């Protein structure tokens, strides 16, 4: 059995849905990017100072080596990761209701989402990545 997920951005009218196997933005199937080079990554977090102390320096260091770092979009970063707009989202301090609906959307689009240690107990820490290669690289950097 698969979990389903749905997230709506009323400002843009975007509706992200997933049956746990496939994800859509409206009627269009969405997929994460196949990017693997750190220098090409587009990464996001809500704010570096919201990351747990051990993860702040690794995030800041990573941000110096990637193509784009963005802040402040909250849950929308995860939806954009599922469309290929971002390649990784790293966050701390999340509650289950902050992330539960987004997990099947990311997985259905081909992404990987775990806690920062790589475990299935997602939240309060989250490491979402576009593909297994990016996820493995980020696990090494943050652990």
PDB file of C-alpha atoms in Angstrom:
ATOM      1  CA  UNK A   1       0.000   0.000   0.000  1.00  0.00           C
ATOM      2  CA  UNK A   2       1.106   3.563  -0.697  1.00  0.00           C
ATOM      3  CA  UNK A   3       0.358   6.777   1.121  1.00  0.00           C
ATOM      4  CA  UNK A   4      -1.290   9.517  -0.863  1.00  0.00           C
ATOM      5  CA  UNK A   5      -0.403  13.192  -0.595  1.00  0.00           C
ATOM      6  CA  UNK A   6      -1.805  16.519  -1.674  1.00  0.00           C
ATOM      7  CA  UNK A   7      -0.592  20.093  -1.210  1.00  0.00           C
ATOM      8  CA  UNK A   8      -2.162  23.250  -2.559  1.00  0.00           C
ATOM      9  CA  UNK A   9      -0.503  26.638  -3.088  1.00  0.00           C
ATOM     10  CA  UNK A  10      -3.543  28.916  -3.374  1.00  0.00           C
ATOM     11  CA  UNK A  11      -1.526  31.990  -4.398  1.00  0.00           C
ATOM     12  CA  UNK A  12      -0.371  30.308  -7.617  1.00  0.00           C
ATOM     13  CA  UNK A  13      -3.240  27.836  -7.921  1.00  0.00           C
ATOM     14  CA  UNK A  14      -0.755  24.935  -7.913  1.00  0.00           C
ATOM     15  CA  UNK A  15      -2.126  21.587  -6.728  1.00  0.00           C
ATOM     16  CA  UNK A  16       0.456  18.860  -6.113  1.00  0.00           C
ATOM     17  CA  UNK A  17      -0.917  15.328  -5.686  1.00  0.00           C
ATOM     18  CA  UNK A  18       0.507  11.832  -5.464  1.00  0.00           C
ATOM     19  CA  UNK A  19      -0.827   8.315  -5.226  1.00  0.00           C
ATOM     20  CA  UNK A  20       2.533   7.293  -3.723  1.00  0.00           C
ATOM     21  CA  UNK A  21       3.814   5.949  -7.046  1.00  0.00           C
ATOM     22  CA  UNK A  22       3.313   8.896  -9.415  1.00  0.00           C
ATOM     23  CA  UNK A  23       3.084  12.610  -8.637  1.00  0.00           C
ATOM     24  CA  UNK A  24       1.353  15.384 -10.547  1.00  0.00           C
ATOM     25  CA  UNK A  25       1.187  19.153 -10.684  1.00  0.00           C
ATOM     26  CA  UNK A  26      -2.347  19.578 -11.951  1.00  0.00           C
ATOM     27  CA  UNK A  27      -2.623  17.142 -14.894  1.00  0.00           C
ATOM     28  CA  UNK A  28       1.141  16.979 -15.537  1.00  0.00           C
ATOM     29  CA  UNK A  29       3.304  14.138 -14.208  1.00  0.00           C
ATOM     30  CA  UNK A  30       6.254  15.627 -12.324  1.00  0.00           C
ATOM     31  CA  UNK A  31       9.773  14.244 -11.858  1.00  0.00           C
ATOM     32  CA  UNK A  32      12.815  15.257  -9.867  1.00  0.00           C
ATOM     33  CA  UNK A  33      16.054  16.144 -11.655  1.00  0.00           C
ATOM     34  CA  UNK A  34      18.755  13.569 -12.423  1.00  0.00           C
ATOM     35  CA  UNK A  35      21.525  16.052 -11.521  1.00  0.00           C
ATOM     36  CA  UNK A  36      24.432  14.593  -9.529  1.00  0.00           C
ATOM     37  CA  UNK A  37      27.219  17.236  -9.513  1.00  0.00           C
ATOM     38  CA  UNK A  38      27.345  19.325  -6.346  1.00  0.00           C
ATOM     39  CA  UNK A  39      28.208  22.414  -8.409  1.00  0.00           C
ATOM     40  CA  UNK A  40      24.880  22.104 -10.267  1.00  0.00           C
ATOM     41  CA  UNK A  41      22.645  21.613  -7.238  1.00  0.00           C
ATOM     42  CA  UNK A  42      19.829  23.938  -6.240  1.00  0.00           C
ATOM     43  CA  UNK A  43      19.386  23.604  -2.482  1.00  0.00           C
ATOM     44  CA  UNK A  44      17.017  25.115   0.063  1.00  0.00           C
ATOM     45  CA  UNK A  45      16.218  25.496   3.741  1.00  0.00           C
ATOM     46  CA  UNK A  46      13.815  27.810   5.495  1.00  0.00           C
ATOM     47  CA  UNK A  47      16.673  29.492   7.410  1.00  0.00           C
ATOM     48  CA  UNK A  48      20.166  28.368   8.422  1.00  0.00           C
ATOM     49  CA  UNK A  49      19.570  29.438  12.037  1.00  0.00           C
ATOM     50  CA  UNK A  50      16.578  27.062  12.213  1.00  0.00           C
ATOM     51  CA  UNK A  51      18.888  24.114  11.486  1.00  0.00           C
ATOM     52  CA  UNK A  52      20.158  22.219  14.532  1.00  0.00           C
ATOM     53  CA  UNK A  53      23.616  23.527  15.511  1.00  0.00           C
ATOM     54  CA  UNK A  54      25.581  20.530  14.115  1.00  0.00           C
ATOM     55  CA  UNK A  55      24.056  21.083  10.653  1.00  0.00           C
ATOM     56  CA  UNK A  56      24.532  24.845  10.298  1.00  0.00           C
ATOM     57  CA  UNK A  57      28.216  24.766   9.301  1.00  0.00           C
ATOM     58  CA  UNK A  58      27.804  21.861   6.838  1.00  0.00           C
ATOM     59  CA  UNK A  59      24.863  23.661   5.186  1.00  0.00           C
ATOM     60  CA  UNK A  60      26.782  26.930   4.950  1.00  0.00           C
ATOM     61  CA  UNK A  61      29.784  25.100   3.500  1.00  0.00           C
ATOM     62  CA  UNK A  62      27.598  23.227   1.007  1.00  0.00           C
ATOM     63  CA  UNK A  63      25.939  26.476  -0.075  1.00  0.00           C
ATOM     64  CA  UNK A  64      29.347  27.798  -1.206  1.00  0.00           C
ATOM     65  CA  UNK A  65      29.704  24.930  -3.704  1.00  0.00           C
ATOM     66  CA  UNK A  66      26.242  24.689  -5.261  1.00  0.00           C
ATOM     67  CA  UNK A  67      24.609  26.627  -8.105  1.00  0.00           C
ATOM     68  CA  UNK A  68      21.732  28.123  -6.072  1.00  0.00           C
ATOM     69  CA  UNK A  69      20.767  28.328  -2.400  1.00  0.00           C
ATOM     70  CA  UNK A  70      17.329  29.618  -1.448  1.00  0.00           C
ATOM     71  CA  UNK A  71      15.641  30.357   1.868  1.00  0.00           C
ATOM     72  CA  UNK A  72      12.167  30.972   3.244  1.00  0.00           C
ATOM     73  CA  UNK A  73       9.691  29.034   1.102  1.00  0.00           C
ATOM     74  CA  UNK A  74       8.744  26.581   3.871  1.00  0.00           C
ATOM     75  CA  UNK A  75       6.818  23.586   2.431  1.00  0.00           C
ATOM     76  CA  UNK A  76       6.889  24.914  -1.126  1.00  0.00           C
ATOM     77  CA  UNK A  77      10.587  23.999  -1.471  1.00  0.00           C
ATOM     78  CA  UNK A  78       9.579  20.345  -1.221  1.00  0.00           C
ATOM     79  CA  UNK A  79       6.901  20.673  -3.883  1.00  0.00           C
ATOM     80  CA  UNK A  80       9.381  22.417  -6.184  1.00  0.00           C
ATOM     81  CA  UNK A  81      11.925  19.643  -5.543  1.00  0.00           C
ATOM     82  CA  UNK A  82       9.322  17.209  -6.898  1.00  0.00           C
ATOM     83  CA  UNK A  83       9.056  19.286 -10.109  1.00  0.00           C
ATOM     84  CA  UNK A  84      12.835  19.503 -10.618  1.00  0.00           C
ATOM     85  CA  UNK A  85      13.018  23.111  -9.427  1.00  0.00           C
ATOM     86  CA  UNK A  86      15.222  22.236  -6.444  1.00  0.00           C
ATOM     87  CA  UNK A  87      17.527  19.279  -5.845  1.00  0.00           C
ATOM     88  CA  UNK A  88      17.729  19.149  -2.052  1.00  0.00           C
ATOM     89  CA  UNK A  89      15.928  20.518   0.987  1.00  0.00           C
ATOM     90  CA  UNK A  90      17.447  20.245   4.464  1.00  0.00           C
ATOM     91  CA  UNK A  91      15.444  21.256   7.544  1.00  0.00           C
ATOM     92  CA  UNK A  92      15.121  20.735  11.283  1.00  0.00           C
ATOM     93  CA  UNK A  93      12.345  21.272  13.799  1.00  0.00           C
ATOM     94  CA  UNK A  94       9.487  19.949  11.687  1.00  0.00           C
ATOM     95  CA  UNK A  95       6.365  18.315  13.087  1.00  0.00           C
ATOM     96  CA  UNK A  96       4.692  15.366  11.314  1.00  0.00           C
ATOM     97  CA  UNK A  97       1.930  17.647   9.990  1.00  0.00           C
ATOM     98  CA  UNK A  98       4.585  19.879   8.370  1.00  0.00           C
ATOM     99  CA  UNK A  99       5.894  17.107   6.113  1.00  0.00           C
ATOM    100  CA  UNK A 100       3.514  14.106   5.956  1.00  0.00           C
ATOM    101  CA  UNK A 101       1.576  15.168   2.835  1.00  0.00           C
ATOM    102  CA  UNK A 102       4.792  15.994   0.980  1.00  0.00           C
ATOM    103  CA  UNK A 103       6.521  12.628   1.504  1.00  0.00           C
ATOM    104  CA  UNK A 104       4.478  10.741  -1.140  1.00  0.00           C
ATOM    105  CA  UNK A 105       4.713  13.708  -3.528  1.00  0.00           C
ATOM    106  CA  UNK A 106       8.532  13.632  -3.389  1.00  0.00           C
ATOM    107  CA  UNK A 107       8.770   9.845  -3.558  1.00  0.00           C
ATOM    108  CA  UNK A 108       6.214   9.619  -6.372  1.00  0.00           C
ATOM    109  CA  UNK A 109       8.307  12.097  -8.369  1.00  0.00           C
ATOM    110  CA  UNK A 110      11.459   9.976  -7.934  1.00  0.00           C
ATOM    111  CA  UNK A 111      12.974  11.763  -4.953  1.00  0.00           C
ATOM    112  CA  UNK A 112      14.334  10.430  -1.687  1.00  0.00           C
ATOM    113  CA  UNK A 113      13.206  11.777   1.685  1.00  0.00           C
ATOM    114  CA  UNK A 114      14.532  10.673   5.068  1.00  0.00           C
ATOM    115  CA  UNK A 115      15.667  12.212   8.299  1.00  0.00           C
ATOM    116  CA  UNK A 116      19.169  13.752   8.230  1.00  0.00           C
ATOM    117  CA  UNK A 117      20.649  10.461   9.474  1.00  0.00           C
ATOM    118  CA  UNK A 118      19.058   8.584   6.551  1.00  0.00           C
ATOM    119  CA  UNK A 119      16.290   6.973   8.621  1.00  0.00           C
ATOM    120  CA  UNK A 120      12.579   6.652   7.985  1.00  0.00           C
ATOM    121  CA  UNK A 121      11.576   8.633  11.091  1.00  0.00           C
ATOM    122  CA  UNK A 122      11.117  11.859   9.116  1.00  0.00           C
ATOM    123  CA  UNK A 123      10.836  14.914  11.343  1.00  0.00           C
ATOM    124  CA  UNK A 124      12.039  16.707  13.242  1.00  0.00           C
ATOM    125  CA  UNK A 125      14.977  16.545  10.769  1.00  0.00           C
ATOM    126  CA  UNK A 126      14.449  16.182   7.022  1.00  0.00           C
ATOM    127  CA  UNK A 127      16.791  15.500   4.117  1.00  0.00           C
ATOM    128  CA  UNK A 128      14.961  15.488   0.798  1.00  0.00           C
ATOM    129  CA  UNK A 129      16.908  14.928  -2.401  1.00  0.00           C
ATOM    130  CA  UNK A 130      16.184  14.683  -6.106  1.00  0.00           C
ATOM    131  CA  UNK A 131      17.760  11.241  -6.493  1.00  0.00           C
ATOM    132  CA  UNK A 132      19.750   8.562  -4.628  1.00  0.00           C
ATOM    133  CA  UNK A 133      23.145   9.977  -5.668  1.00  0.00           C
ATOM    134  CA  UNK A 134      22.451  13.440  -4.262  1.00  0.00           C
ATOM    135  CA  UNK A 135      20.906  11.905  -1.139  1.00  0.00           C
ATOM    136  CA  UNK A 136      23.964   9.709  -0.483  1.00  0.00           C
ATOM    137  CA  UNK A 137      26.343  12.643  -0.988  1.00  0.00           C
ATOM    138  CA  UNK A 138      24.370  14.842   1.404  1.00  0.00           C
ATOM    139  CA  UNK A 139      24.162  12.085   4.029  1.00  0.00           C
ATOM    140  CA  UNK A 140      27.969  11.971   4.019  1.00  0.00           C
ATOM    141  CA  UNK A 141      28.222  15.750   4.363  1.00  0.00           C
ATOM    142  CA  UNK A 142      25.724  16.035   7.227  1.00  0.00           C
ATOM    143  CA  UNK A 143      26.720  12.983   9.280  1.00  0.00           C
TER     144      UNK A 143
END
